[in-house]
Amino acid sequence: MATKSKPAVVHNLPLNQILDGDCIERMNALPAGSVDLIFADPPYNLQLKGDLHRPDNSKVDAVDDHWDQFSSFAAYDKFTREWLAAAKRLLKPNGAIWVIGSYHNIFRVGSALQDQGYWMLNDVVWRKSNPMPNFRGKRLTNAHETLIWASRDEDSKYTFNYEALKELNDGVQMRSDWVLPICTGHERLKDENGDKAHPTQKPESLLHRVLIATTNPGDVVLDPFFGTGTTGAVAKMLGRDFIGIEREEAYRKVAEERISRVRRFDASALEITGSKRAEPRVPFGQVVERGMLRPGEELYSVGSRYSAKVRADGTLVGHEVKGSIHQVGAAYEGAPSCNGWTYWHFKRDGKMIPIDILRQQIRAEMEADLGRPH
Amino acid sequence: MATKSKPAVVHNLPLNQILDGDCIERMNALPAGSVDLIFADPPYNLQLKGDLHRPDNSKVDAVDDHWDQFSSFAAYDKFTREWLAAAKRLLKPNGAIWVIGSYHNIFRVGSALQDQGYWMLNDVVWRKSNPMPNFRGKRLTNAHETLIWASRDEDSKYTFNYEALKELNDGVQMRSDWVLPICTGHERLKDENGDKAHPTQKPESLLHRVLIATTNPGDVVLDPFFGTGTTGAVAKMLGRDFIGIEREEAYRKVAEERISRVRRFDASALEITGSKRAEPRVPFGQVVERGMLRPGEELYSVGSRYSAKVRADGTLVGHEVKGSIHQVGAAYEGAPSCNGWTYWHFKRDGKMIPIDILRQQIRAEMEADLGRPH
DNA sequence: ATAGGTTATGAATCTCGAT
DNA sequence: TATCGAGATTCATAACCTA
């Protein structure tokens, strides 16, 4: 219960500390209307059945911790409504909340927020640049999580640093979808055995954006599911005060140690994120989906030597070959590889036009598009 | 109520028609368990206060239609639960549903789906490449909408064309975030005055992806909030049957006219990349029976690390193990399972050849026998 | 030292038909 | 309805290892 970097005086709040115990009881013991922002990463209530193995037969290290077990939706809803009510009481009138979740729980959380009179400002999609794939090929890769940003009341004058976020986003408005990598490498905290200290540690980049967007220096940020303390670490860096609540001793210990190592940034030291992006990859299927080429339409190689027909899934069928634009081109040419974008042409008004033109159109739209997060 | 392109016989379903009236009543009048997929774009229950003006003072043409007005969350929930229940009754046991929405309503919809026993498969984010900017700078640009894909029951054997979607995405598995432009240009339907015919017309590219992913040709797709008929138009193109329900006369008229102009793609363009799971099963014993491998011959794992001997009944004997090609491979690797077809190799002229080659030969012969060239 | 190849791993509601 | 066994299935990134 240490990790102090500043005396706790205002409202008698236990600032920059990690409280132990149950988050609902702890929140109810704090003074009402004293917190500027709450960031919450509650249990997701995953309902996993058996083990899952990768195609190489290695076992996936699943989230099977006791704190993620609920007996029913009703039990999960009860828990959710109780902690959200405690959170609302704690917020200042102009305070706001962020909650992160997946499709297992976020719809329950969102409904509860609305029912309790929170005012939804945005739902934000964290698009993971490196998600875990779907190993059995039975669903889409679960490549995102959802955050809800809501103010305490409909008429709250919430904090939103529009200009700062615009700067973070190369001068255009920040969108509701954020591309950020998951937490790995040195940032990922390990326990004594070298295993991950927490199964669901969030990346600091995510908290960085949340806190820059919706708090000011000196604000009090509370995290009722503190875990290994990402919220506290980023809050300290950015000159915000935090209050953490975490009932697992092991997590608290890791978090305290972590936060003690964090240095507060100079006011001038705010991070610049200006990584150049490679040209975005455009799947040929998008050309078909967007109706730029129709299923059934013929494509031709240079000189019309070969032709193949477009299918609805973005593959080609030719003479005894089918596959991607690259594969069919390579097969015809007897070559090990082939750039289908420059190889294939379509006919318009008697003219042969390379399909790469269509890719360029799509890329132009993507460029024109507002917002290039990250 | 026309737009027929095929006689309605199966189950006496009104195929390829647009029904008028209330969607709940209409759905309840159709036979239970008769529909493969439901795509629903229900009212979003937007809570707009006054008019919204752009910085140049032009007025934003908001969704303020009477059908989007609900007096409370309770009223919206009641409506949602009623139409979802009617939809569930209509679905075949292996049927599935898609619902699209925004943060105003999707949390209500998601909770209702879970409460009614639908089984969530993915939430999908439609990331708009060209969203409307946020004019007031008080929030993030609302640049996405959310779709929920759920099967009727937890144990439904739902349709998912994994390989086709992988092709659509340039050979890597499709993710849960889809970047697609909003509906504009020629695709956006206009009324007699040149105004948009429907405030929330969805892009055909979105429906294309949904229908390719989760239906097969000939499936019946129902859309209870048909609007201007994007679902019907794309279903017709892709050789699926549709049933539309729409209570607004004006929308029905636009939709009928629109769908009548759509041409179905020919069958060969609708064939998509298939699944290996659908290939006929070949017992390893057939390889031995046909003399492609002889009893007593040695098989080797990759790198010749392990070997085993073929027996006359199509089992293998190795070092202290015997059983199927899969069992012996799994035992050697200490793995929970093993695909013996790709694990084992035989030697010919000093080269190691995977036994899966032999299975492919047998399958090719089986195809030839059926008189189906290719 | 560097380049290149190999291995490890991440909030996951992850098979299906025959018996 | 439960059990059994065939056999289908992965992407991005960082750490580690080898030449």
XYZ file of N, CA and C (backbone and C1' of nucleotides) in Angstrom, chain A residues 47 54 103 131-132 136 138 142 188 196, chain C residues 7-16:
100
model
N -16.023 -17.697 -21.439
C -16.596 -19.013 -21.145
C -15.877 -20.052 -21.996
N -2.486 -24.897 -30.679
C -2.105 -24.325 -31.968
C -1.875 -25.458 -32.964
N -16.503 -9.080 -26.751
C -17.914 -9.370 -27.000
C -18.533 -10.238 -25.906
N -2.875 -9.544 -33.197
C -3.727 -10.380 -32.348
C -3.349 -11.848 -32.469
N -3.838 -12.634 -31.540
C -3.696 -14.078 -31.674
C -4.626 -14.547 -32.784
N -8.512 -22.678 -35.294
C -9.285 -23.770 -35.876
C -9.967 -23.376 -37.170
N -12.554 -21.509 -37.633
C -14.007 -21.579 -37.492
C -14.662 -20.223 -37.283
N -10.161 -12.803 -33.819
C -10.679 -11.831 -32.858
C -9.619 -10.745 -32.670
N 6.011 -6.312 -21.125
C 5.202 -7.356 -20.505
C 5.870 -7.840 -19.222
N 4.248 -14.845 -17.480
C 3.621 -13.527 -17.459
C 2.981 -13.285 -16.102
P 12.738 -24.770 -34.491
O 12.264 -23.925 -33.230
C 13.228 -23.580 -32.231
C 12.596 -22.644 -31.212
C 11.211 -23.083 -30.723
O 11.196 -22.942 -29.313
C 11.125 -20.864 -31.496
P 9.964 -23.507 -28.491
O 9.304 -22.162 -27.944
C 10.148 -21.191 -27.323
C 9.326 -19.954 -26.975
C 7.931 -20.248 -26.430
O 7.675 -19.300 -25.409
C 7.747 -18.921 -28.365
P 6.445 -19.541 -24.433
O 5.346 -18.524 -24.984
C 5.592 -17.127 -24.900
C 4.427 -16.387 -25.541
C 3.038 -16.977 -25.235
O 2.135 -15.912 -25.060
C 3.296 -16.741 -27.521
P 1.554 -15.652 -23.638
O 0.558 -14.439 -23.923
C 1.078 -13.182 -24.327
C 0.130 -12.530 -25.331
C -1.355 -12.680 -24.999
O -2.002 -11.451 -25.344
C -0.926 -13.577 -27.131
P -3.044 -10.788 -24.474
O -4.255 -11.785 -24.439
C -5.305 -11.589 -23.533
C -6.344 -12.645 -23.793
C -7.182 -12.428 -25.048
O -7.781 -13.675 -25.426
C -8.474 -11.987 -23.123
P -6.762 -14.782 -26.064
O -7.643 -15.632 -27.028
C -8.303 -15.045 -28.122
C -9.612 -15.768 -28.376
C -10.672 -15.446 -27.335
O -11.885 -14.953 -27.923
C -10.279 -17.800 -27.409
P -12.947 -15.878 -28.777
O -13.540 -16.877 -27.684
C -14.160 -18.073 -28.074
C -14.831 -18.704 -26.922
C -15.676 -19.923 -27.318
O -14.843 -21.061 -27.231
C -16.756 -18.535 -25.683
P -15.011 -22.245 -28.077
O -14.508 -21.809 -29.509
C -15.236 -22.135 -30.704
C -14.320 -22.856 -31.676
C -13.612 -24.062 -31.057
O -13.512 -25.063 -32.065
C -12.018 -22.543 -31.868
P -13.788 -26.552 -31.715
O -14.345 -27.095 -33.119
C -13.777 -26.628 -34.323
C -14.184 -27.587 -35.424
C -15.658 -27.929 -35.424
O -16.095 -27.980 -36.776
C -14.371 -29.897 -35.177
P -17.641 -28.153 -37.086
O -17.761 -29.718 -37.364
C -16.838 -30.313 -38.266
C -17.094 -31.796 -38.289
C -18.576 -32.169 -38.134
O -18.882 -33.167 -39.073
C -17.274 -33.329 -36.557
